[in-house]
Structures are given as structure tokens and as C-alpha cells.
Coordinates of C-alpha atoms and ligand atoms in Angstrom, one line a residue:
M1 CA 0.0 0.0 0.0
C2 CA 1.6 3.3 -0.9
P3 CA 0.4 6.8 -1.6
V4 CA -0.5 7.8 -5.1
T5 CA 1.8 10.2 -6.9
Q6 CA 2.6 12.8 -4.4
K7 CA 4.4 16.1 -4.5
S8 CA 5.8 17.4 -1.3
N9 CA 7.4 20.8 -1.6
M10 CA 5.1 22.4 1.0
S11 CA 7.1 24.1 3.8
Q12 CA 4.4 23.8 6.4
T13 CA 1.8 21.2 7.1
K14 CA -1.8 22.5 7.0
Y15 CA -4.5 21.4 9.4
I16 CA -8.2 20.8 8.8
F17 CA -10.4 20.1 11.8
V18 CA -13.7 18.4 11.3
T19 CA -16.3 18.9 14.0
G20 CA -19.9 17.7 14.1
G21 CA -23.1 19.4 15.2
V22 CA -26.8 18.6 15.9
T23 CA -26.6 14.8 16.0
S24 CA -24.0 12.0 15.9
S25 CA -23.9 9.5 13.0
L26 CA -23.8 12.2 10.3
G27 CA -20.8 10.4 8.7
K28 CA -17.9 12.7 9.6
G29 CA -15.5 9.9 8.9
I30 CA -16.8 9.5 5.3
I31 CA -16.7 13.3 4.7
A32 CA -13.2 13.5 6.1
A33 CA -12.1 10.5 4.0
S34 CA -13.8 11.9 0.9
L35 CA -12.1 15.3 1.3
A36 CA -8.8 13.5 1.9
K37 CA -9.3 11.5 -1.3
L38 CA -9.9 14.7 -3.3
L39 CA -6.9 16.4 -1.9
Q40 CA -4.7 13.3 -2.4
S41 CA -5.8 13.0 -6.0
R42 CA -4.7 16.6 -6.6
G43 CA -1.2 15.5 -5.3
Y44 CA -1.4 16.6 -1.7
K45 CA 0.0 14.1 0.8
T46 CA -2.9 13.8 3.2
T47 CA -3.6 11.8 6.3
I48 CA -6.6 11.7 8.7
Q49 CA -6.7 11.4 12.4
K50 CA -9.6 10.6 14.7
L51 CA -9.9 12.0 18.3
D52 CA -12.4 10.1 20.3
P53 CA -13.9 11.6 23.5
Y54 CA -14.4 8.5 25.5
I55 CA -12.3 7.2 28.4
N56 CA -11.4 3.8 27.1
V57 CA -7.7 3.9 26.3
D58 CA -8.6 2.4 22.9
P59 CA -11.7 0.7 21.5
G60 CA -10.2 -2.7 21.8
T61 CA -12.1 -3.4 25.0
L62 CA -15.4 -2.3 23.6
N63 CA -18.2 -4.7 22.7
P64 CA -19.0 -4.3 18.9
Y65 CA -22.5 -3.4 19.8
E66 CA -21.1 -0.1 21.4
H67 CA -19.1 1.4 18.5
G68 CA -19.1 -1.3 15.8
E69 CA -16.0 -3.1 14.6
C70 CA -12.6 -2.5 16.2
Y71 CA -10.2 -1.8 13.3
V72 CA -6.6 -2.9 13.6
T73 CA -3.7 -1.1 11.9
E74 CA -0.4 -2.5 10.6
D75 CA 1.4 -1.5 13.8
G76 CA -1.1 -3.3 16.0
A77 CA -3.2 -0.4 17.2
E78 CA -6.8 -1.2 18.0
T79 CA -8.7 1.7 16.6
D80 CA -12.0 3.3 15.7
L81 CA -13.7 1.9 12.5
D82 CA -13.3 5.3 10.8
L83 CA -9.6 4.5 10.3
G84 CA -10.8 1.6 8.1
H85 CA -12.6 4.2 5.9
Y86 CA -9.5 6.3 5.8
E87 CA -7.3 3.3 4.6
R88 CA -10.0 2.1 2.2
F89 CA -10.4 5.5 0.6
L90 CA -6.7 6.7 0.6
N91 CA -4.9 3.4 0.3
V92 CA -2.4 4.8 2.8
R93 CA -1.7 3.1 6.1
T94 CA -2.7 4.6 9.4
S95 CA -1.1 3.9 12.7
Q96 CA -1.6 4.3 16.5
A97 CA -1.0 8.1 16.0
N98 CA -4.1 8.3 13.8
N99 CA -6.5 7.5 16.7
V100 CA -6.4 9.1 20.1
T101 CA -8.9 8.7 22.9
T102 CA -9.5 10.8 26.0
G103 CA -8.4 7.7 28.0
R104 CA -5.1 7.7 26.2
I105 CA -4.6 11.4 26.7
Y106 CA -5.3 11.2 30.4
Q107 CA -3.2 8.1 30.8
S108 CA -0.2 9.8 29.3
V109 CA -0.7 13.0 31.3
I110 CA -1.0 11.0 34.5
E111 CA 2.1 9.0 33.7
K112 CA 4.0 12.3 33.2
E113 CA 2.7 13.6 36.5
R114 CA 4.0 10.4 38.2
R115 CA 7.4 10.9 36.7
G116 CA 7.5 14.4 38.1
E117 CA 7.6 16.0 34.6
F118 CA 5.3 18.9 35.6
L119 CA 7.8 20.1 38.2
G120 CA 5.4 20.5 41.1
K121 CA 2.7 22.3 39.1
T122 CA -1.0 21.7 39.6
V123 CA -2.0 19.4 36.6
Q124 CA -5.2 20.7 34.9
V125 CA -7.4 20.2 31.9
V126 CA -6.1 23.6 30.6
P127 CA -3.2 23.6 29.8
H128 CA -2.0 20.0 30.5
I129 CA -4.8 18.0 28.8
T130 CA -5.2 20.5 26.0
N131 CA -1.4 20.6 25.4
E132 CA -1.3 16.8 25.2
I133 CA -4.1 16.9 22.6
K134 CA -2.2 19.5 20.6
E135 CA 0.9 17.4 20.7
R136 CA -0.9 14.4 19.4
V137 CA -2.4 16.4 16.5
Q138 CA 1.0 17.9 15.6
L139 CA 2.8 14.6 15.9
L140 CA 1.5 13.7 12.4
G141 CA 2.2 17.1 10.9
N142 CA 5.7 17.2 12.4
S143 CA 6.6 13.8 10.9
G144 CA 7.2 15.6 7.6
D145 CA 5.2 13.0 5.8
Y146 CA 2.1 15.0 5.1
D147 CA 1.1 18.3 3.5
I148 CA -2.3 18.2 5.1
V149 CA -3.6 16.6 8.3
I150 CA -7.3 16.2 8.7
T151 CA -8.3 15.8 12.3
E152 CA -11.8 14.5 13.0
I153 CA -13.2 15.3 16.4
G154 CA -15.5 12.6 17.6
G155 CA -18.8 13.4 19.3
T156 CA -21.0 16.5 18.8
V157 CA -20.1 20.1 19.8
G158 CA -21.6 21.0 23.1
D159 CA -21.0 17.6 24.6
I160 CA -19.2 17.8 28.0
E161 CA -16.6 15.2 26.7
S162 CA -15.6 17.2 23.7
L163 CA -14.8 20.4 25.5
P164 CA -11.0 19.9 25.9
Y165 CA -10.7 18.9 22.2
I166 CA -12.6 22.0 21.1
E167 CA -10.5 24.2 23.3
A168 CA -7.3 22.6 21.9
V169 CA -8.6 23.3 18.3
R170 CA -9.3 26.9 19.3
Q171 CA -5.7 27.3 20.5
M172 CA -4.2 25.7 17.4
L173 CA -6.3 27.9 15.1
W174 CA -5.0 30.9 17.0
E175 CA -1.4 29.8 17.0
M176 CA -1.2 28.6 13.4
G177 CA -3.1 31.6 12.0
D178 CA -5.6 31.9 9.1
N179 CA -4.8 29.9 6.0
N180 CA -2.8 27.3 8.0
A181 CA -5.7 25.7 9.9
I182 CA -9.4 25.7 9.2
V183 CA -12.6 24.2 10.7
I184 CA -15.2 22.2 8.7
H185 CA -18.4 21.8 10.6
L186 CA -20.7 19.0 9.7
T187 CA -24.4 19.5 10.6
L188 CA -27.8 18.2 9.8
V189 CA -30.4 20.1 7.9
P190 CA -33.6 18.1 8.7
Y191 CA -36.7 17.9 6.5
L192 CA -40.0 18.4 8.3
S193 CA -42.5 16.6 6.1
A194 CA -45.5 18.2 7.8
A195 CA -44.2 21.6 6.9
G196 CA -42.6 20.3 3.6
E197 CA -39.5 22.3 4.5
L198 CA -35.8 21.9 5.2
K199 CA -34.9 23.5 8.5
T200 CA -31.8 25.5 9.1
K201 CA -32.3 26.4 12.8
P202 CA -30.5 23.3 14.3
T203 CA -27.4 24.3 12.1
Q204 CA -27.6 27.9 13.3
H205 CA -27.6 26.7 16.9
S206 CA -24.8 24.3 16.5
V207 CA -22.6 27.0 14.8
K208 CA -23.5 29.2 17.7
T209 CA -22.4 26.6 20.2
L210 CA -19.1 26.4 18.4
M211 CA -18.8 30.2 18.5
E212 CA -19.3 30.1 22.3
S213 CA -16.1 28.1 22.4
G214 CA -14.3 30.7 20.3
I215 CA -14.4 28.8 17.0
K216 CA -15.8 30.1 13.8
A217 CA -16.6 27.5 11.2
D218 CA -14.9 28.1 7.9
I219 CA -16.9 25.6 5.9
L220 CA -20.3 24.0 6.6
V221 CA -21.1 20.6 5.3
C222 CA -24.8 20.1 5.6
R223 CA -26.2 16.5 5.7
T224 CA -29.6 16.3 4.1
E225 CA -32.1 13.9 2.7
H226 CA -33.4 16.5 0.2
H227 CA -31.7 18.9 -2.2
I228 CA -30.8 22.2 -0.4
S229 CA -31.9 25.2 -2.6
D230 CA -29.8 28.2 -3.3
E231 CA -32.1 30.2 -1.1
I232 CA -31.5 28.0 1.9
K233 CA -27.8 28.0 1.2
D234 CA -27.9 31.9 1.2
K235 CA -29.7 31.8 4.5
L236 CA -27.2 29.3 6.1
A237 CA -24.3 31.5 4.9
L238 CA -25.7 34.7 6.3
F239 CA -26.8 33.3 9.6
C240 CA -23.9 31.1 10.2
N241 CA -21.4 33.6 9.1
V242 CA -19.7 31.6 6.4
K243 CA -19.0 32.4 2.7
R244 CA -21.7 31.3 0.3
E245 CA -19.3 29.0 -1.5
A246 CA -18.5 27.4 1.8
V247 CA -22.0 26.0 2.3
I248 CA -21.7 22.4 1.0
Q249 CA -24.6 20.1 0.6
S250 CA -24.0 16.5 1.5
I251 CA -27.1 14.6 0.3
D252 CA -27.7 10.9 1.0
A253 CA -25.8 8.7 -1.4
S254 CA -26.5 5.2 -2.5
T255 CA -23.0 4.2 -1.7
I256 CA -20.3 5.9 0.5
Y257 CA -18.0 5.6 -2.5
D258 CA -20.1 8.2 -4.3
V259 CA -19.3 10.8 -1.6
P260 CA -15.9 12.0 -3.0
I261 CA -17.6 12.6 -6.4
L262 CA -20.5 14.4 -4.8
M263 CA -18.1 16.5 -2.7
Q264 CA -16.1 17.4 -5.7
A265 CA -19.3 18.5 -7.5
E266 CA -20.1 20.7 -4.6
G267 CA -16.6 22.2 -4.6
L268 CA -15.6 21.1 -1.1
D269 CA -12.0 20.6 -2.2
T270 CA -11.7 23.9 -4.0
V271 CA -13.1 26.0 -1.2
T272 CA -10.8 24.1 1.3
L273 CA -7.7 24.8 -0.8
K274 CA -8.7 28.4 -1.1
K275 CA -9.1 28.8 2.6
L276 CA -5.7 27.1 3.1
N277 CA -4.2 29.3 0.5
L278 CA -3.0 26.3 -1.5
P279 CA -2.9 26.1 -5.3
D280 CA -5.9 24.3 -6.8
E281 CA -5.0 24.3 -10.5
I282 CA -4.3 20.5 -10.7
E283 CA -7.7 18.8 -11.2
P284 CA -8.2 15.7 -9.0
D285 CA -7.4 12.5 -10.9
L286 CA -10.2 10.2 -10.0
S287 CA -10.1 7.9 -13.0
H288 CA -9.3 4.8 -11.0
W289 CA -12.0 5.6 -8.5
K290 CA -14.6 6.2 -11.2
E291 CA -13.7 2.9 -12.9
F292 CA -14.2 1.1 -9.6
L293 CA -17.6 2.8 -9.2
K294 CA -18.6 1.9 -12.7
R295 CA -17.8 -1.8 -12.0
H296 CA -19.6 -1.6 -8.7
K297 CA -22.7 -0.2 -10.2
N298 CA -22.9 -2.4 -13.3
P299 CA -22.4 -6.0 -12.1
K300 CA -22.8 -8.7 -14.7
D301 CA -23.8 -11.3 -12.2
E302 CA -24.8 -11.8 -8.5
V303 CA -23.7 -14.1 -5.7
T304 CA -25.2 -14.5 -2.2
I305 CA -22.7 -15.0 0.6
G306 CA -23.9 -16.0 4.1
L307 CA -22.2 -14.0 6.9
I308 CA -22.4 -16.2 10.0
G309 CA -21.8 -14.1 13.0
K310 CA -23.2 -13.2 16.4
Y311 CA -23.2 -9.4 16.1
V312 CA -25.3 -9.3 12.9
E313 CA -27.9 -7.0 14.3
L314 CA -25.4 -4.1 14.0
Q315 CA -24.0 -3.7 10.4
D316 CA -21.0 -1.8 11.8
S317 CA -19.8 -4.8 13.6
Y318 CA -18.5 -6.3 10.4
K319 CA -17.8 -3.1 8.6
S320 CA -14.5 -4.1 7.0
I321 CA -15.8 -7.5 5.9
L322 CA -18.8 -5.8 4.2
E323 CA -16.6 -3.2 2.5
S324 CA -14.1 -5.9 1.4
F325 CA -17.0 -7.7 -0.4
I326 CA -17.8 -4.4 -2.2
H327 CA -14.2 -4.1 -3.4
A328 CA -14.0 -7.8 -4.4
G329 CA -17.4 -7.7 -6.1
A330 CA -16.3 -4.7 -8.3
A331 CA -13.1 -6.6 -9.1
N332 CA -15.2 -9.6 -10.3
E333 CA -18.0 -7.4 -11.8
V334 CA -20.3 -9.2 -9.5
K335 CA -22.9 -8.0 -7.0
V336 CA -22.2 -9.6 -3.7
K337 CA -25.4 -9.9 -1.7
V338 CA -24.4 -10.5 1.9
K339 CA -27.0 -12.4 3.9
S340 CA -26.4 -11.9 7.7
I341 CA -27.2 -15.1 9.6
H342 CA -27.2 -15.1 13.4
S343 CA -25.0 -18.0 14.5
E344 CA -26.9 -18.3 17.8
Y345 CA -30.0 -19.5 15.9
I346 CA -28.4 -22.1 13.7
N347 CA -28.7 -25.7 15.1
D348 CA -28.6 -29.3 13.9
Q349 CA -32.4 -29.2 13.1
N350 CA -32.6 -26.0 11.0
Y351 CA -29.1 -25.5 9.5
Q352 CA -30.2 -26.7 6.0
A353 CA -33.1 -24.3 5.9
K354 CA -31.0 -21.4 7.1
L355 CA -28.0 -22.0 4.9
E356 CA -29.4 -23.3 1.6
G357 CA -29.1 -21.3 -1.5
L358 CA -25.9 -19.7 -0.4
D359 CA -23.1 -19.5 -3.0
G360 CA -20.5 -19.0 -0.3
I361 CA -20.2 -19.1 3.5
L362 CA -18.1 -16.8 5.7
V363 CA -17.8 -17.6 9.3
A364 CA -17.0 -14.3 11.1
P365 CA -14.5 -13.4 13.8
G366 CA -15.7 -13.2 17.4
F367 CA -15.1 -13.7 21.1
G368 CA -16.6 -16.0 23.7
E369 CA -18.9 -18.9 23.7
R370 CA -22.2 -17.5 22.5
G371 CA -23.1 -18.7 19.0
I372 CA -20.2 -21.0 18.4
E373 CA -22.2 -24.2 17.9
G374 CA -24.1 -22.5 15.1
K375 CA -20.8 -21.5 13.5
I376 CA -19.5 -25.1 13.7
Q377 CA -22.7 -26.3 12.0
A378 CA -22.2 -23.8 9.3
V379 CA -18.6 -24.9 8.7
R380 CA -19.8 -28.5 8.5
F381 CA -22.4 -27.7 6.0
A382 CA -20.0 -25.8 3.8
R383 CA -17.4 -28.6 4.0
E384 CA -19.8 -31.4 3.2
A385 CA -21.8 -29.6 0.5
G386 CA -18.7 -28.3 -1.2
I387 CA -19.7 -24.7 -0.8
P388 CA -16.9 -22.1 -0.9
F389 CA -15.9 -21.3 2.7
L390 CA -13.9 -18.5 4.3
G391 CA -13.3 -18.6 8.0
I392 CA -11.8 -15.5 9.6
C393 CA -10.0 -15.7 12.9
L394 CA -12.7 -17.3 15.2
G395 CA -14.1 -18.6 11.9
M396 CA -10.8 -20.4 11.2
Q397 CA -10.7 -21.8 14.7
M398 CA -14.3 -23.2 14.3
A399 CA -13.2 -24.9 11.1
V400 CA -10.4 -26.6 13.0
I401 CA -12.7 -27.7 15.8
E402 CA -15.3 -28.9 13.3
Y403 CA -12.8 -31.1 11.5
A404 CA -11.4 -32.5 14.7
R405 CA -14.9 -33.4 16.0
N406 CA -16.5 -34.7 12.8
V407 CA -13.6 -36.1 10.8
L408 CA -11.0 -37.1 13.5
G409 CA -13.8 -38.2 15.8
L410 CA -12.6 -36.1 18.7
T411 CA -16.1 -35.3 19.8
D412 CA -15.0 -33.1 22.7
A413 CA -12.6 -31.0 20.6
S414 CA -12.8 -27.3 21.5
S415 CA -11.0 -24.1 22.1
T416 CA -9.8 -23.5 25.7
E417 CA -11.5 -20.1 25.2
M418 CA -14.9 -21.9 25.3
D419 CA -14.0 -24.9 27.4
E420 CA -11.0 -24.7 29.6
N421 CA -11.0 -28.3 30.5
T422 CA -11.6 -29.9 27.1
G423 CA -9.8 -33.2 26.6
N424 CA -8.9 -32.1 23.1
P425 CA -7.8 -28.4 23.0
V426 CA -7.3 -28.1 19.3
I427 CA -7.3 -24.3 19.8
S428 CA -5.4 -23.1 22.8
L429 CA -3.5 -20.3 24.5
M430 CA 0.2 -19.8 23.7
E431 CA 2.5 -20.0 26.8
E432 CA 3.1 -16.2 26.7
Q433 CA -0.6 -15.6 26.9
K434 CA -1.2 -17.7 29.9
T435 CA 0.2 -15.2 32.4
V436 CA -1.6 -12.2 30.8
T437 CA -4.2 -10.7 33.0
N438 CA -4.9 -7.3 31.5
K439 CA -7.5 -7.4 28.7
G440 CA -6.5 -4.1 26.9
G441 CA -3.9 -4.3 24.1
T442 CA -2.6 -7.7 25.1
M443 CA -3.8 -9.9 22.2
R444 CA -1.6 -10.9 19.3
L445 CA -2.0 -7.7 17.3
G446 CA -0.9 -6.1 14.1
A447 CA 1.0 -7.4 11.1
W448 CA 2.8 -10.8 11.2
D449 CA 4.6 -12.6 8.5
C450 CA 3.2 -15.8 7.0
E451 CA 4.9 -18.2 4.7
L452 CA 2.6 -19.9 2.1
L453 CA 2.8 -23.6 1.3
D454 CA 4.0 -24.2 -2.2
G455 CA 1.3 -25.5 -4.4
S456 CA -1.5 -24.6 -2.0
L457 CA -4.8 -23.1 -2.9
V458 CA -4.1 -20.1 -0.8
Q459 CA -0.8 -19.5 -2.6
K460 CA -2.7 -19.5 -5.9
V461 CA -5.2 -17.0 -4.4
Y462 CA -2.3 -14.7 -3.4
G463 CA -1.0 -14.8 -7.0
G464 CA 1.8 -17.2 -6.3
A465 CA 3.3 -15.3 -3.4
K466 CA 5.7 -17.0 -1.0
Q467 CA 5.5 -14.6 1.9
I468 CA 2.6 -12.4 3.0
K469 CA 2.0 -10.1 5.9
E470 CA -1.5 -9.9 7.5
R471 CA -3.0 -8.2 10.5
H472 CA -4.0 -10.2 13.6
R473 CA -6.3 -9.6 16.7
H474 CA -6.7 -12.7 18.8
R475 CA -5.4 -14.6 21.8
Y476 CA -5.9 -18.2 21.0
E477 CA -4.0 -20.3 18.4
F478 CA -4.0 -23.5 16.4
N479 CA -2.6 -26.2 18.7
N480 CA 0.4 -27.8 16.9
K481 CA 0.0 -31.0 18.8
Y482 CA -2.9 -31.8 16.4
K483 CA -1.3 -30.7 13.2
E484 CA -0.1 -34.0 12.0
R485 CA -3.4 -35.8 12.6
L486 CA -5.4 -33.0 11.0
E487 CA -3.1 -32.9 8.0
K488 CA -3.2 -36.6 7.5
A489 CA -7.0 -36.4 7.5
G490 CA -7.0 -33.7 4.9
L491 CA -7.0 -30.3 6.7
I492 CA -3.7 -28.7 5.7
A493 CA -1.7 -26.0 7.4
S494 CA -1.0 -23.9 4.3
G495 CA 0.3 -20.8 6.0
I496 CA 2.9 -20.7 8.8
N497 CA 4.8 -18.1 10.7
R498 CA 8.3 -19.5 10.5
V499 CA 9.6 -17.6 13.6
T500 CA 6.8 -18.7 16.0
N501 CA 5.8 -21.8 14.1
L502 CA 2.2 -20.7 14.5
V503 CA -0.3 -22.0 11.9
E504 CA -1.9 -18.9 10.2
I505 CA -3.9 -20.6 7.5
V506 CA -5.7 -23.9 7.1
E507 CA -7.3 -25.3 3.9
L508 CA -9.0 -28.5 2.9
R509 CA -7.5 -30.8 0.3
H510 CA -10.6 -32.2 -1.1
H511 CA -12.9 -29.3 -1.5
P512 CA -13.4 -26.7 -4.2
W513 CA -12.5 -23.7 -2.0
F514 CA -12.2 -24.0 1.8
I515 CA -9.8 -21.6 3.6
G516 CA -9.5 -20.5 7.2
V517 CA -7.2 -17.7 8.2
Q518 CA -6.1 -16.8 11.7
Y519 CA -5.7 -13.2 10.6
H520 CA -8.1 -10.5 9.4
P521 CA -7.7 -10.0 5.6
E522 CA -10.6 -7.5 5.7
Y523 CA -8.4 -4.8 7.3
K524 CA -6.2 -4.6 4.3
S525 CA -8.8 -4.4 1.5
T526 CA -9.0 -1.0 -0.2
V527 CA -10.6 0.4 -3.3
A528 CA -7.2 0.5 -5.0
N529 CA -6.2 -2.9 -3.7
P530 CA -9.1 -5.3 -3.2
H531 CA -7.9 -8.2 -1.0
P532 CA -6.9 -11.3 -3.0
L533 CA -8.7 -13.7 -0.5
F534 CA -12.0 -11.8 -1.0
I535 CA -11.5 -11.7 -4.7
G536 CA -10.8 -15.4 -4.8
F537 CA -13.7 -16.2 -2.5
V538 CA -16.2 -14.2 -4.6
K539 CA -14.9 -15.8 -7.8
A540 CA -15.3 -19.3 -6.2
A541 CA -18.8 -18.4 -5.1
L542 CA -19.7 -17.4 -8.7
A543 CA -18.2 -20.7 -10.0
H544 CA -20.2 -22.6 -7.4
K545 CA -23.4 -20.8 -8.4
K546 CA -22.8 -21.5 -12.1
A547 CA -22.0 -25.2 -11.5
Ligands
LIG601 N1 -11.7 -15.3 20.2 C1 -10.7 -15.8 19.4 C2 -9.3 -15.5 20.0 O1 -9.1 -14.7 20.8 C3 -10.8 -15.2 18.0 C4 -10.7 -13.7 17.9 C5 -11.2 -13.1 16.6 O2 -12.0 -13.7 15.9 N2 -10.7 -11.9 16.3 O3 -8.3 -16.1 19.6

């Protein structure tokens, strides 16, 4: 993954802060990623950072029902799912520095206090917490790697939790001066159907709230379900004290991948560059992006993939997997219909009814015991019926358990995560993990090397590669004590980390397409680089459908 053609003769990094008003869930992350895409495609080296106002040190300890998926970066940071959007849009890697929470800020300030670094001073929100926030923002800018840093402030202005961030932004705007740092405020312009009107008042109020903290919005991005007329734009400009050209409509789109195109049409990139006093004569080169959209919107065929998981009620829980299917679908010119199936409700009575008609089965990652028997049923069905199967992390572990139980006849085979005293722990903890007591940041995380077995299916899928590097997030591992027996019976370890000797990939010898991976391929799929495993899986599903 590397940035597209970049120029970098800018002497000073410019900063864009994105705040949100009126409600949450307006899609700040998508707007930030879309703007970054437009700036990147004009040649500006751009990165995005997310500041989250909660007290968890990172989202790694959060249940997916709280904030959706936990996204993992190459350097092993457990981060907000918006970082996934940044990587998918920009095809540039993010890192720990791209996601900071209030918990992390306080942890670091308190550690400094314990080391005596504040020299006897009273440690306070202003200036100590705000200084720490400012340092974290400027860390990316000072790296010299970027022309523009976009910082998205989580939450909504006016929230108690956001106050220190907003104050830090105010100070940075003051210190950096006009044209070096700007604020884009994202708000909602609701439509009242009884009145048949779009309403600007909530936006006026949220801009006012921002003003009370000493911040004047430079650009307004207005989320709306209906077209915002020129008249309303005039009104918003006048009452919110922004230039007319700086009122940007962000209307609901059929896909998030349309948003950069819509923002370009609205002139978000041009007005941003103008405010930052940066040249705008190079038109964005979005040819590859548009080609992807064309393929995405004009599929020649369709496949249905069953996503077997236990967090299926919340789409955000499997965000990166769903997006990977969009990338892989476009690559194959196939529409991928993902049917979410709750693993808790699959049993040996109903599995056929629940799983029939699927062209491919994906067993999702997860933690804990709930729903695992349903996942094992789904693996068995895919294995016996010759349906293309992809198991990710827990999904791979379930494939190993299923094979041990139903083929090797080890009926009590399990993972020690679910059954500590199982007689056949085919999935178990590594020695190093046995003494770990803290939950946060202690799993096997980030990118690890994996050597692919010559002549394996997975090697073919990866285009003949010998070595790959993929991102992990788990505690339990394939138990090598069972490797020989499983391999003899037909479940092959086709990817191994040579340093640790850990099995990273398993595949079935006598099956059209059956792969389980201990890592998360979905974190690395981008619009520019769809992931080979997803491309291969969708292709196999299509072949299965046609056969
Ligand atoms: N719960 C399993 C483990 O910790 C799998 C984790 C996952 O699917 N990400 O090993």
C-alpha cells in the first residue's frame, strides 16, 4: 500500500479540523475520507486522524454493539472503525498516531505527572490535557510525511466530553493563523414533512455553540435527505457567518464511495484549498476511483454470501468485511449480496433451511462462547456440501474444531476459550498468553509474516506469493499437537509463521474452495487494492453458483 503520486514541496503542514453538530452518526468519517481523497488525488500528501472523546484507552475493550468493529492497523493499534474508511479511501496506512482517545490522553498526562515531569505544578485540563491533545495532533504534521492533516473530532459540539478537544482546536487555530488551519463543521439540515421544508435552525444553533467556544466554522457541510436550494444556502451562509461558496450540501448517497464525487461537484476541495491558500489548478485525478464505481454499479452477475456471526444486528460490527466484499465484487464485476445469519439461531435441526441457497459461507471473527455451535454447524455444511468457505479468525478456529470433531472423531474437541478443561484443546493459548491478566492491548495484534505452502490453494489465491503479511487480533491459536493428525486427515496448514511456528492458514485438500485464516484480511482491502482472498472467494462463489 503506498500513496499515489505525491508532491511534497510544502514548507508547512496545514491542518483541517472536522467537527460535528446537531446529532451524531452524520458520517464525519466519510466526509473526512472523501475530502482527503480529493486532496490526495490533486497530489497533496494527506492523512486523517480521529480524536475520540471516550475514556477507554482504545476501542479494543469495547463490545462491537457499542461502536461497531474495532479496526486494527499494521502497527497493531486497536482503533475506531473510521480508520478503516481512511485506509480504504486513501490506500495509505494509518497507525496508532491516527487514533487518540480521552483515556489515552489522560493516561499519558497522569504518567508524566507520576514521573514528576510537571515540576510541582497543579495538573489541569487547561493547559495540560489540551497541550497533550495539541501534541498528538501535531505529531503527524511534524513527521514531515504530510502536506495536510485532517483531524476528525468525535462526538458532537456541546458535549461535555468534547470540550477539551474543542479548546485545543481553538488554541491551534489561534497559534497557526488563518490559512494554515481551518474548521469544517458538519451539521444536519432536517426535513419536516408536515411543513414540507428543510430547517436551518439546528445548524444555526450548533454553529453558535461552536462560537461560544471561540471557534468560527470556515466551511459548513450540511447533511440532508433533500436537495438544499440556493435560497437555503444563502440563509445558512448569512446566519452562520460563512462564505456562500463554503456551504456544502451532502445529500444521502446510494454508496459511500459516491461521496468523493458528490463533494467534488459541490466544490468542497476547491473551497478548502482556497481557505488554506493552496494552489488548486491541478484537477483531481479520480479515473481509477470512477472505474471502480462503474464496475460496482454495473455488475454482470450476482452471488449470495452467508455471513455467519453473532453481532449481525449491527451492520457496523462487520464493517471491513462488508466493504471488502464491495471491493472484491467490483473486481469480479459481480454484485455480492451478503445475507447476515445469526449463529446463535443455527442448530442441527434447522441448518439446512438457514443455509441453503448460499453461494459462499463466511464464518466471522468473534469472542466468547455465544453462537459457536451454530458456527460449527455452518462450517460442517460448507465442508460437506462443497460450498466455498472462508473462516476468519474465530471462523478459522471453528473450522479446525469442526474437522477435529467430525472427521477425526474427537467429539469433545474445542478451544480453551470456550471450554478450559476440554480433553482435546485443538485451539489453545500460547504459553506467553497464559500469564496475561490485562485485557486491553494484550492480544496478538498487528501485522505478522506468514509463509505460504508451495502449491496450496491459498498461494494461488495470493498470486503465487511465498510470503505475505497480514493483521491479527486474537489470543488463541491453532494447537500444533494436532497438526499431523489433521493434515493426514486432509486439513492442511498452508500458511505458517516461521519464527513462532504458528499456523496462520488452514485449507481443505478435497474441497473446491475452503480456507480458514487466523488473521483478518478485511483490514487490508482497499478500493485501489481489493484483497486477494475476498476476490478469490467471490470468484469461487460465482463458479459454485454456475455449477
Ligand atoms: N476469540 C478468538 C481469539 O481470541 C478469535 C478472535 C477473533 O476472531 N478476532 O483467539
